[in-house]
Every structure is written in C-alpha cells, then in structure tokens.
Short mmCIF file of C-alpha atoms in Angstrom, two decimals:
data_model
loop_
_atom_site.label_atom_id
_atom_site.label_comp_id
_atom_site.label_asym_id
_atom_site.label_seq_id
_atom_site.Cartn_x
_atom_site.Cartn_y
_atom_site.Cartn_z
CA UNK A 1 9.64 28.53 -2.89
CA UNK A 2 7.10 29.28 -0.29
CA UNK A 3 6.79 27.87 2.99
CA UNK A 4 4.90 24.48 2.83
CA UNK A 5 2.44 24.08 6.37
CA UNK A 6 0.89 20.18 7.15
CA UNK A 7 -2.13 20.85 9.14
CA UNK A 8 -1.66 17.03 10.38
CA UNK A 9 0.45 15.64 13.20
CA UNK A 10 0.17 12.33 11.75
CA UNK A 11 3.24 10.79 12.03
CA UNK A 12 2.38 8.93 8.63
CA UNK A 13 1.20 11.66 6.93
CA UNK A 14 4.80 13.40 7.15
CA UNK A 15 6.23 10.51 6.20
CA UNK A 16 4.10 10.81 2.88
CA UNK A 17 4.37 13.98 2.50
CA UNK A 18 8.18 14.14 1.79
CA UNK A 19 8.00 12.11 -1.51
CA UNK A 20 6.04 15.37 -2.63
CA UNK A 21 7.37 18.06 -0.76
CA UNK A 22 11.22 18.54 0.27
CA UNK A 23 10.88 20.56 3.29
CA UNK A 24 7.50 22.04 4.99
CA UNK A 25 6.90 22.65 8.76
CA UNK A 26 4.03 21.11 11.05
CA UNK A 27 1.07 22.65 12.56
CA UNK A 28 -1.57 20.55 13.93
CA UNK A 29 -5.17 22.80 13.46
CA UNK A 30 -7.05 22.77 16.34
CA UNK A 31 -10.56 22.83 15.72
CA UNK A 32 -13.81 21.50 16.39
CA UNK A 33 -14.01 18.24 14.90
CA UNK A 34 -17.73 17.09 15.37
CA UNK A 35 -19.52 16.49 12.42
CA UNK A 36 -23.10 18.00 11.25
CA UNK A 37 -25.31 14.88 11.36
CA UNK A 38 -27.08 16.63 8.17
CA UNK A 39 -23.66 15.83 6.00
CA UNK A 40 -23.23 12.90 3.45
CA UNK A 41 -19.63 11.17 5.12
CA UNK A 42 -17.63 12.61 1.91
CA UNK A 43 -19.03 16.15 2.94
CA UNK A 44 -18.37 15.73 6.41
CA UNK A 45 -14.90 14.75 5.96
CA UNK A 46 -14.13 17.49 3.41
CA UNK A 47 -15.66 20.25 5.60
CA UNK A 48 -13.37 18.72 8.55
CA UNK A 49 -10.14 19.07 6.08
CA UNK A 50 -11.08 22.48 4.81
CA UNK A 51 -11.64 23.88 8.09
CA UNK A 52 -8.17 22.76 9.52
CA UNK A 53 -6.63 24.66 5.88
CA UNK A 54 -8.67 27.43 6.67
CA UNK A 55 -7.40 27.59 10.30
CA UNK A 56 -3.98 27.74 9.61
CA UNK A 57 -3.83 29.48 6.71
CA UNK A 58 -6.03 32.72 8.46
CA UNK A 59 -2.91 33.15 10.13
CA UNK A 60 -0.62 32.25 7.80
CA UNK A 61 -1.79 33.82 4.57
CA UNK A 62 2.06 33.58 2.70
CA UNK A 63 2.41 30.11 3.28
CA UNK A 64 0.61 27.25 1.55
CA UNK A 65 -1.02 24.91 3.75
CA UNK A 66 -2.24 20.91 3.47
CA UNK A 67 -4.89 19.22 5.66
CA UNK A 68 -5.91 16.17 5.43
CA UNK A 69 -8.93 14.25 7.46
CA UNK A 70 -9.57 10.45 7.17
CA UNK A 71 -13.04 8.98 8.50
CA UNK A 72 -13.89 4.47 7.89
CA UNK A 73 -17.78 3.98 7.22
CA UNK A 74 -19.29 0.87 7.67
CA UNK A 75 -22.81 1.16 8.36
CA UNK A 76 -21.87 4.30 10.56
CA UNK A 77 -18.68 6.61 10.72
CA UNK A 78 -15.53 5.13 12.75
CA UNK A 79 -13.14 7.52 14.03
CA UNK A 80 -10.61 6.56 16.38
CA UNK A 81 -11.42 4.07 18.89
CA UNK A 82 -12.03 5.93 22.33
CA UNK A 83 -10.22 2.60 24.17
CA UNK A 84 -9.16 -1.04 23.71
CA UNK A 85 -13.04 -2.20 23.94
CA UNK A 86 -14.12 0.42 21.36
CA UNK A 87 -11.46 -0.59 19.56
CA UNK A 88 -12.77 -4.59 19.98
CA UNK A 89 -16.32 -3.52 18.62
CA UNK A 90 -15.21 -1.64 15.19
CA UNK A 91 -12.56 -4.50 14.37
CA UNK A 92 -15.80 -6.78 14.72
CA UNK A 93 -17.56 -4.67 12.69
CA UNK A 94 -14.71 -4.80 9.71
CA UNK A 95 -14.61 -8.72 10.32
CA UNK A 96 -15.57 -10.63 7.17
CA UNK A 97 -16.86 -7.89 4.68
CA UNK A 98 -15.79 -4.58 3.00
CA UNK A 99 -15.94 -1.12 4.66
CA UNK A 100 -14.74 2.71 2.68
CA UNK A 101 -12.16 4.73 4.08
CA UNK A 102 -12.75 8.04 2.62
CA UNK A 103 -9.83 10.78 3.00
CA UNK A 104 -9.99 14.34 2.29
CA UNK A 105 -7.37 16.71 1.48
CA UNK A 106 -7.28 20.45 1.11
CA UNK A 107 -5.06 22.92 0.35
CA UNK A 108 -5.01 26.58 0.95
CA UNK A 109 -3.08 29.28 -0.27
CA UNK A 110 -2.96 32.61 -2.75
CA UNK A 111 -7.13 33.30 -0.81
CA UNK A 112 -7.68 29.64 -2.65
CA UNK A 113 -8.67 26.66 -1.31
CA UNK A 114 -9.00 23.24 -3.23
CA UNK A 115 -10.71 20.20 -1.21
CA UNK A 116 -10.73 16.52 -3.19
CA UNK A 117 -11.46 13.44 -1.32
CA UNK A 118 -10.53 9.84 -1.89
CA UNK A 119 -12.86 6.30 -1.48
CA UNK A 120 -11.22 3.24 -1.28
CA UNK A 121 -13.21 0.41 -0.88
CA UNK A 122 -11.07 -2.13 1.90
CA UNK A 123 -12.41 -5.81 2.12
CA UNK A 124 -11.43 -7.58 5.23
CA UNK A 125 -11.15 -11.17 5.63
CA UNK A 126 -13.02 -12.67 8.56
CA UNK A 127 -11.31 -12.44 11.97
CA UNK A 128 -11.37 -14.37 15.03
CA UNK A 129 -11.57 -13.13 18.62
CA UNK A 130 -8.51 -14.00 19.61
CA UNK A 131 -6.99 -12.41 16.55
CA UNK A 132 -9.12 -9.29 17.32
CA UNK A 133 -7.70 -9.27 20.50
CA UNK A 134 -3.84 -10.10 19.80
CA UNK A 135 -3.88 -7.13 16.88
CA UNK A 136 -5.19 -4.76 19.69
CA UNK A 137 -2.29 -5.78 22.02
CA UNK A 138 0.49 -4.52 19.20
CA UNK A 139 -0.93 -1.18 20.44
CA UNK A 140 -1.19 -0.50 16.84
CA UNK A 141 -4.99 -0.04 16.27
CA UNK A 142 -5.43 2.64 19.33
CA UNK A 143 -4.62 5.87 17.33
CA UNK A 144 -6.32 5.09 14.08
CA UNK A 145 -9.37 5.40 12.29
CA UNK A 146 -11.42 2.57 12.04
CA UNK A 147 -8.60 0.93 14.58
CA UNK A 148 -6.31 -0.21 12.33
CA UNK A 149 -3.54 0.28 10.33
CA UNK A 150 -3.10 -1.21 6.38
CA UNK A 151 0.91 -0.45 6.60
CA UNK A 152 1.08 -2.50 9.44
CA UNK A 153 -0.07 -6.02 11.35
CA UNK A 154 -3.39 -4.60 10.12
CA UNK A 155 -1.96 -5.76 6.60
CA UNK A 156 -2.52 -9.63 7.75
CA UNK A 157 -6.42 -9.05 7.55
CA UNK A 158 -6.98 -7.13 4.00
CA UNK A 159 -7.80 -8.95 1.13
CA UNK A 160 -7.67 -6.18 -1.15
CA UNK A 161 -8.66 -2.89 -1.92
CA UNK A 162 -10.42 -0.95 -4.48
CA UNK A 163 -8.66 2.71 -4.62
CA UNK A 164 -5.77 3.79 -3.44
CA UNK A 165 -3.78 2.33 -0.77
CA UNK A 166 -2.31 6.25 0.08
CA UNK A 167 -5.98 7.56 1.12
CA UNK A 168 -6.10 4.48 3.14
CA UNK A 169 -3.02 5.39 4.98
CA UNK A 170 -4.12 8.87 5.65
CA UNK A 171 -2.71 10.47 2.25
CA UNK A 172 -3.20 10.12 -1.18
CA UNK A 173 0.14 11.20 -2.74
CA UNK A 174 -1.14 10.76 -6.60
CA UNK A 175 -4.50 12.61 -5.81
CA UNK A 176 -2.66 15.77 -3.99
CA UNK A 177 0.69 15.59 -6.38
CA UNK A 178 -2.08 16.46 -8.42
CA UNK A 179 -3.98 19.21 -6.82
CA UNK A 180 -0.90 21.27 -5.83
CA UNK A 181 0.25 21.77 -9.72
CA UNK A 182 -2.68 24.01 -9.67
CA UNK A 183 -0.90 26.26 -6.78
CA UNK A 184 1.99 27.91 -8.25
CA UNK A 185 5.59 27.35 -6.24
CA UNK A 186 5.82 30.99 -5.53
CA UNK A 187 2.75 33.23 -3.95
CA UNK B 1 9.83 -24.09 15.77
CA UNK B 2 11.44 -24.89 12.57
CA UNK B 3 13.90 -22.66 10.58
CA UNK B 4 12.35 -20.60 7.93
CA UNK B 5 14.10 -19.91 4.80
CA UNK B 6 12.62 -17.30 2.48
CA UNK B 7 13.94 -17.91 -1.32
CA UNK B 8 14.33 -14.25 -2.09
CA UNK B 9 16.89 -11.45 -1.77
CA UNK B 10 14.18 -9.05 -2.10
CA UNK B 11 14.67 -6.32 0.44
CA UNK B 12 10.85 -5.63 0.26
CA UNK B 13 9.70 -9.61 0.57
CA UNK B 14 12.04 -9.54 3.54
CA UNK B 15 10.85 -6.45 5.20
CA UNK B 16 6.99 -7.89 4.81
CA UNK B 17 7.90 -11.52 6.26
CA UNK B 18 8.74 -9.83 9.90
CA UNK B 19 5.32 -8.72 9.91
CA UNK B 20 4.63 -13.06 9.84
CA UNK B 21 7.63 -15.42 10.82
CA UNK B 22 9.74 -12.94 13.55
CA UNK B 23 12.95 -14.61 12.65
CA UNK B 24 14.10 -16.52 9.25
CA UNK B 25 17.21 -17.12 6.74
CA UNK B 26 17.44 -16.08 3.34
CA UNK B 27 18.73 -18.02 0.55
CA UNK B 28 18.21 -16.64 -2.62
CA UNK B 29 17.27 -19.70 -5.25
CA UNK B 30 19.50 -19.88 -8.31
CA UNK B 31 17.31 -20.99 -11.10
CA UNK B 32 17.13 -20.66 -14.55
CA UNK B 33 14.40 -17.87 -14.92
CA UNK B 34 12.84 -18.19 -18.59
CA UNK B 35 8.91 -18.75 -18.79
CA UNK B 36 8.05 -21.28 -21.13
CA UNK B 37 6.06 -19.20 -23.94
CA UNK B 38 2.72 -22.19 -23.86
CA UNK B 39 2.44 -21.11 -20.41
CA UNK B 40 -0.37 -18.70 -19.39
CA UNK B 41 1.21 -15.20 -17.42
CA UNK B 42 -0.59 -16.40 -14.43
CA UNK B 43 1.24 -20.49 -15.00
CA UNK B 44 4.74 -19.17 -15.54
CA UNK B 45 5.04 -16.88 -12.46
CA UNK B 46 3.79 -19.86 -10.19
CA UNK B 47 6.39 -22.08 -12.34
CA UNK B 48 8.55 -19.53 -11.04
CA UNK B 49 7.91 -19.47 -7.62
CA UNK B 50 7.51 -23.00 -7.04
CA UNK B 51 11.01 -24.12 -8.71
CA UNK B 52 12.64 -21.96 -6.28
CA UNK B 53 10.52 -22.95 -3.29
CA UNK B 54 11.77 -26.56 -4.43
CA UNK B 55 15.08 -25.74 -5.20
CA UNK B 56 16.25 -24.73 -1.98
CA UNK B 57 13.47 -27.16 -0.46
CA UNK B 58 15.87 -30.24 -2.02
CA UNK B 59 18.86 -29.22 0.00
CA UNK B 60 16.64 -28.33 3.04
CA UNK B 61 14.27 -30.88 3.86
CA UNK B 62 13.48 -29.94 7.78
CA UNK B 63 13.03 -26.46 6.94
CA UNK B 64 9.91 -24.31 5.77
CA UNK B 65 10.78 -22.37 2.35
CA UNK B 66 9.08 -19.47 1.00
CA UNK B 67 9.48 -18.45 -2.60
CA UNK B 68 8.45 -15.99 -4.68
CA UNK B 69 8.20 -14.21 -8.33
CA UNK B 70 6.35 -11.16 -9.31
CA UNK B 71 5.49 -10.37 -12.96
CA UNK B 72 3.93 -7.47 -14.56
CA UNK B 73 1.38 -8.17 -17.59
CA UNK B 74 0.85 -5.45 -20.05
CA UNK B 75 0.38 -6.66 -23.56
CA UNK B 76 3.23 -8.64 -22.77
CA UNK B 77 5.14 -10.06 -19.31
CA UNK B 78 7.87 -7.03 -17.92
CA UNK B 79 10.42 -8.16 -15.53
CA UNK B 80 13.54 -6.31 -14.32
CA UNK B 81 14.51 -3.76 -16.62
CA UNK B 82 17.88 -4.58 -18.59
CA UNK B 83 19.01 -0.61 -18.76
CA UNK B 84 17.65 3.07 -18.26
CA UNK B 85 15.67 2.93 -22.13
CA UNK B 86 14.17 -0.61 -21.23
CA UNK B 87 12.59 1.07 -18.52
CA UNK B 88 11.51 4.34 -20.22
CA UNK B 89 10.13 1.76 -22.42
CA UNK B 90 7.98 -0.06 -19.88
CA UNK B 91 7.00 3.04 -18.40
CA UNK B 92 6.22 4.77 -21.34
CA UNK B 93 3.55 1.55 -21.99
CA UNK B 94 2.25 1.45 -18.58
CA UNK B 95 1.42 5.19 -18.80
CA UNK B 96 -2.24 6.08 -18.77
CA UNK B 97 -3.78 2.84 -18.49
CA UNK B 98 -4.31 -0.17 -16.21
CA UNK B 99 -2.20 -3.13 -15.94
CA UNK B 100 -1.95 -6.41 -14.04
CA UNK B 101 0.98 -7.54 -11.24
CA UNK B 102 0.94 -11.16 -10.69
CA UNK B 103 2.74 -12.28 -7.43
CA UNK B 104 3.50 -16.20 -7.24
CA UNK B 105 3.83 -17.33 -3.85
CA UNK B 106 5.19 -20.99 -2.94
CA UNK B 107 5.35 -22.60 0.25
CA UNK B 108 7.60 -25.71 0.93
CA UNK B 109 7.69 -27.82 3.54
CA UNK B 110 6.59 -31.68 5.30
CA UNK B 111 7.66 -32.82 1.45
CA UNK B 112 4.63 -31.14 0.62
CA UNK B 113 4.39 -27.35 -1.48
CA UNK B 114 1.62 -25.01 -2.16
CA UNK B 115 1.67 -21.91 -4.55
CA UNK B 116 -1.01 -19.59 -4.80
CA UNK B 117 -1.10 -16.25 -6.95
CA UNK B 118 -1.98 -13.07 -6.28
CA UNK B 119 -3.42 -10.92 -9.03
CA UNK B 120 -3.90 -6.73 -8.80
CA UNK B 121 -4.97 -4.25 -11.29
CA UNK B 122 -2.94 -0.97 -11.24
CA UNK B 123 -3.92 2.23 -12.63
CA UNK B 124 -1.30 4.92 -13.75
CA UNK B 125 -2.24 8.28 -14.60
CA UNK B 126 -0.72 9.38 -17.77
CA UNK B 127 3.17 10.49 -17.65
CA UNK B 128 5.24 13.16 -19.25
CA UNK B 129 8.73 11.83 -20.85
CA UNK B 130 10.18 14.30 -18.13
CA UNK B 131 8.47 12.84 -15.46
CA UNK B 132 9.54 9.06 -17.06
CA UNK B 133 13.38 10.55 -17.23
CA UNK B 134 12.83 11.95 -13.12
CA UNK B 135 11.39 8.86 -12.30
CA UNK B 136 14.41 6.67 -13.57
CA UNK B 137 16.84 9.08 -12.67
CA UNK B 138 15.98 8.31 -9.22
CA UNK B 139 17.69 4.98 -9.51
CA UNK B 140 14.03 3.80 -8.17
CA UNK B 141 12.89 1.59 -11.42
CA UNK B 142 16.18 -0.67 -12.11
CA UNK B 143 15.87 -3.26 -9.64
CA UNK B 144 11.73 -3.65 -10.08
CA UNK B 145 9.17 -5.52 -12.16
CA UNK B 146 7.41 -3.48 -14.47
CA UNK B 147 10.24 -0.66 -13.56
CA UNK B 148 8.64 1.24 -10.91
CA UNK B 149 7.93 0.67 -6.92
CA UNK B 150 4.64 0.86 -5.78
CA UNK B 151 6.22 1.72 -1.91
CA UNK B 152 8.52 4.44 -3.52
CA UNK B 153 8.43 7.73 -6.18
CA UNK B 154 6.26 4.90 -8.02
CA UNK B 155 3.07 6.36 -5.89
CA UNK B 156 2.66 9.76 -7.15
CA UNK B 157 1.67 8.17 -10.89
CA UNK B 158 -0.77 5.20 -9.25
CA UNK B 159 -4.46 6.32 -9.46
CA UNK B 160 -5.55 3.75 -8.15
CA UNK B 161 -5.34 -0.08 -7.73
CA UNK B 162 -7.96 -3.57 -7.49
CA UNK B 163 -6.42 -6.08 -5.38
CA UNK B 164 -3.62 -6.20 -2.35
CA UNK B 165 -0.87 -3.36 -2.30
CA UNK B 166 1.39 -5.96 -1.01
CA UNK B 167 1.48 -8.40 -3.54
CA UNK B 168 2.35 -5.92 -6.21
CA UNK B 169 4.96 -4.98 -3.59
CA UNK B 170 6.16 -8.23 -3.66
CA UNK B 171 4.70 -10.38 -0.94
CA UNK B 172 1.08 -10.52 -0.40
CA UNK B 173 0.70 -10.80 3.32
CA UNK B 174 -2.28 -11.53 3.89
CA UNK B 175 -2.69 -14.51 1.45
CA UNK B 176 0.90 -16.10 2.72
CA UNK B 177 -0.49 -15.68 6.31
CA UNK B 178 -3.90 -17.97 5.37
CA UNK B 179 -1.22 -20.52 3.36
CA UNK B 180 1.21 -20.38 6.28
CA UNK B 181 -1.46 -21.85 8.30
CA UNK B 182 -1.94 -25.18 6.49
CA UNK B 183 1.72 -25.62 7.65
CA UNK B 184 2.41 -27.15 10.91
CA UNK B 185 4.64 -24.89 12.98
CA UNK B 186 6.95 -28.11 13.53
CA UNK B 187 7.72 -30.72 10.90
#
C-alpha cells in the first residue's frame, strides 16, 4: 500500500481518519487561505481543500494525499474566531436558529484529484449570555470554525442536525470511505 | 448538591453525562425489559426508561436518577442483538434505507419524574454481506441497538442523519440538559 498524506493538522481529523486508514503521515499545506469573494461558500471551500491536495501532492506525486477544509455560514462565512470577543459575536449569531457547516474533502493521487463537499444543516437552541460566555471559558470554541465544537460542551446547545454529524466535526468518514474506493491501494 | 445516580451501565450514556453532572453513581436498574405489544415504539421506550428511573428512584428517594432506553424502529423494534446472525440480520434490513432511533430519557427526583424522547432518522448507504461480516467481526455490533455504533466502524455506512447524534448514541445531551433544569440542584 502506498503512503497515505493528511493535509490537516486537525487533531480531530486524525482521530477520524484512522477508522479509514491504518497508518498515514501528517502534513499540514500551507497555503493561502483567503477566499475569492466571487465564489458560492461550497466553491470556496472546495477550492480551499483542493489547493492544500494539490500542494502536497506537487511534491509528493507517489503518495496519496487527503485535505479537508470546513467553513459555518450563517448569513456570512465563520472561520475561526480571531479572539474570545469574536468568538462572543458568532456564538450570538448561532443563538436560537439553524446555520450550515459545509466541509470539503479532496483527494489527490495517480495526477487525479476528486473534491466532494458535505452540508449539514445544525439548529441551535437559543443561548444566554452567560452561557455564551461560560462555553468560551472551556477554551473549547477558540480553534474552531464557527467557535464551537459538536463533540464537545458545544453538544449542550444543538438540537439536531440535518447531514452528517462527521462533516460537522471536520470529516465525513462515509462521504470519503467513499471517494477513496475510486483510488486504487497501489499507484 | 445532591447525589446523582444514572440508571445505566452504558459506557457511552456515562461518558456523555460528564459533559452535564461532573460527578455521579451508577446503578444499573434491573427490570423486566418486554414492551407491551398495544404500546406505540415511541410509548414502550419511555415505559422503559421511566420504570428504571423509578426503580432505583424507590430505594433512593434524596437522590436525582437518570434513566434511559434506546430502541431502533425499522419495520419492527431491534434491540441488542442475541448472536452474530441476529445482527447480520438487522444489518442486512437497515442497509440502504432510513430508519428511526428512539432514545427515552427519564428523570427522577423531589417524588416527581419526567421522560421525554428523542427521535432521529438515520440513513445507511447500502452494504455488501462482506462489509456486514467486517462490521460484526469487529465485535462493534453485539452490545448495541439496532447492532451498530453510530460513534464507532458504524460511521463509514451512515449517509446521513435528521435529529441529535447523541441520542442515537444513547444520551441526548442537549435535551437532558433543558430537563435537568426543571430539577432543583438540591432536594
């Protein structure tokens, strides 16, 4: 079997990863992440996925690499919060209604590339300041997309979902167990 | 603060209660688990959950108990699995198609109880018999509902799902939270 690259130094997105893949090695991409304002969100997050592929997998053409991006829209597009107050304005924004998280995955190998992206619709139920400002305090909402996190206290606030709870994470194991049956094991 | 007793020896239900009540006991109810056939799928897994909420409620009258039961609904009601063919069986009927996981959840306490049910659709994608005789050979399926984990090897066949990841888990957090509030912290 080839070598397996995750363009991703998501700590849960390794995690996920090894209920599809045995063994595979970690390489963050390191590109430009700003996004043309002329992009739908599901194109902007797919061209941010393919490009980290494509960036590894220049220089690594025997190996098959994975990337994965994962944007929140409501209204606009939430990336991570910049700090705690940034985080304190998208968790308003959430409060009470239903947002997407969108999350793109691409993999590269063989000169192919193959970029999907999952929607899941995520209703929150309404919270109050002072839970807005206790979740922030857990540290947990600092380092993630829309500022929060649905395998963790962020759980508390979600009323449901429509899609898959993976993509919402940061990877959608069913969607990518998928697309890599359509890259042979060996190159 | 009064002693919590959760009503489950659920390794899952107790992993998901730290996220609400930072320290409890757990006291697994022993009940007699049949569903009375007049009931409705929905009616016989809150039966469930509130007879063991009550039954370790009787012997425990300062304490807060949490129960609860988790059924799967497709065509007919799928608990445990008896043996590795009874859950080929339910897997080869959830395959391809969407079904519905009930959780029950009861709350005890004050000589009062409340039980509330959570209710998700879950899609699978269509499986192979190998991937059915993988899947169980994992050891994964025997000790679930419906044979198969939603937090395990269960993922890579779940397209997608309508309602909370954690009640077809096993413990819908976010609904217990909103009951746990109608509770007094102290009794």
């Amino acid at each position: 079997m080839r070598e397996v690259i995750l363009a991703s130094q998501s700590p849960r997105r390794q995690e996920l990863l090894q209920r599809l893949v045995p063994s595979f090695s970690v390489q963050p991409a390191d590109i430009d992440e700003s996004m043309s304002p002329e992009m739908t969100p599901e194109q902007a997050v797919c061209d941010l996925a393919r490009r980290k592929a494509q960036a590894i997998a220049q220089s690594h053409p025997q190996s098959l690499v994975i990337a994965a991006d994962t944007i929140v829209v409501c209204d606009t597009i939430f990336g991570k919060p910049e700090d705690e107050a940034d985080a304190a304005r998208m968790l308003r924004s959430l409060s009470g209604r239903a947002h997407q998280v969108m999350t793109a995955v691409s993999v590269a190998g063989d000169g192919r590339e193959k970029t999907e992206v999952s929607v899941t619709d995520v209703h929150f139920r309404p919270m109050s300041e002072t839970e807005i400002a206790d979740y922030i305090a857990t540290g947990e909402p600092m380092d993630k997309a829309g500022a929060y996190g649905i395998q963790g206290y962020g759980s508390l606030f979600i009323e449901r979902i429509e899609g898959d709870y993976y993509g919402v994470m940061g990877l959608p194991v069913c969607m990518l167990h998928q697309m890599l049956k359509k890259f042979p094991e060996k190159g």
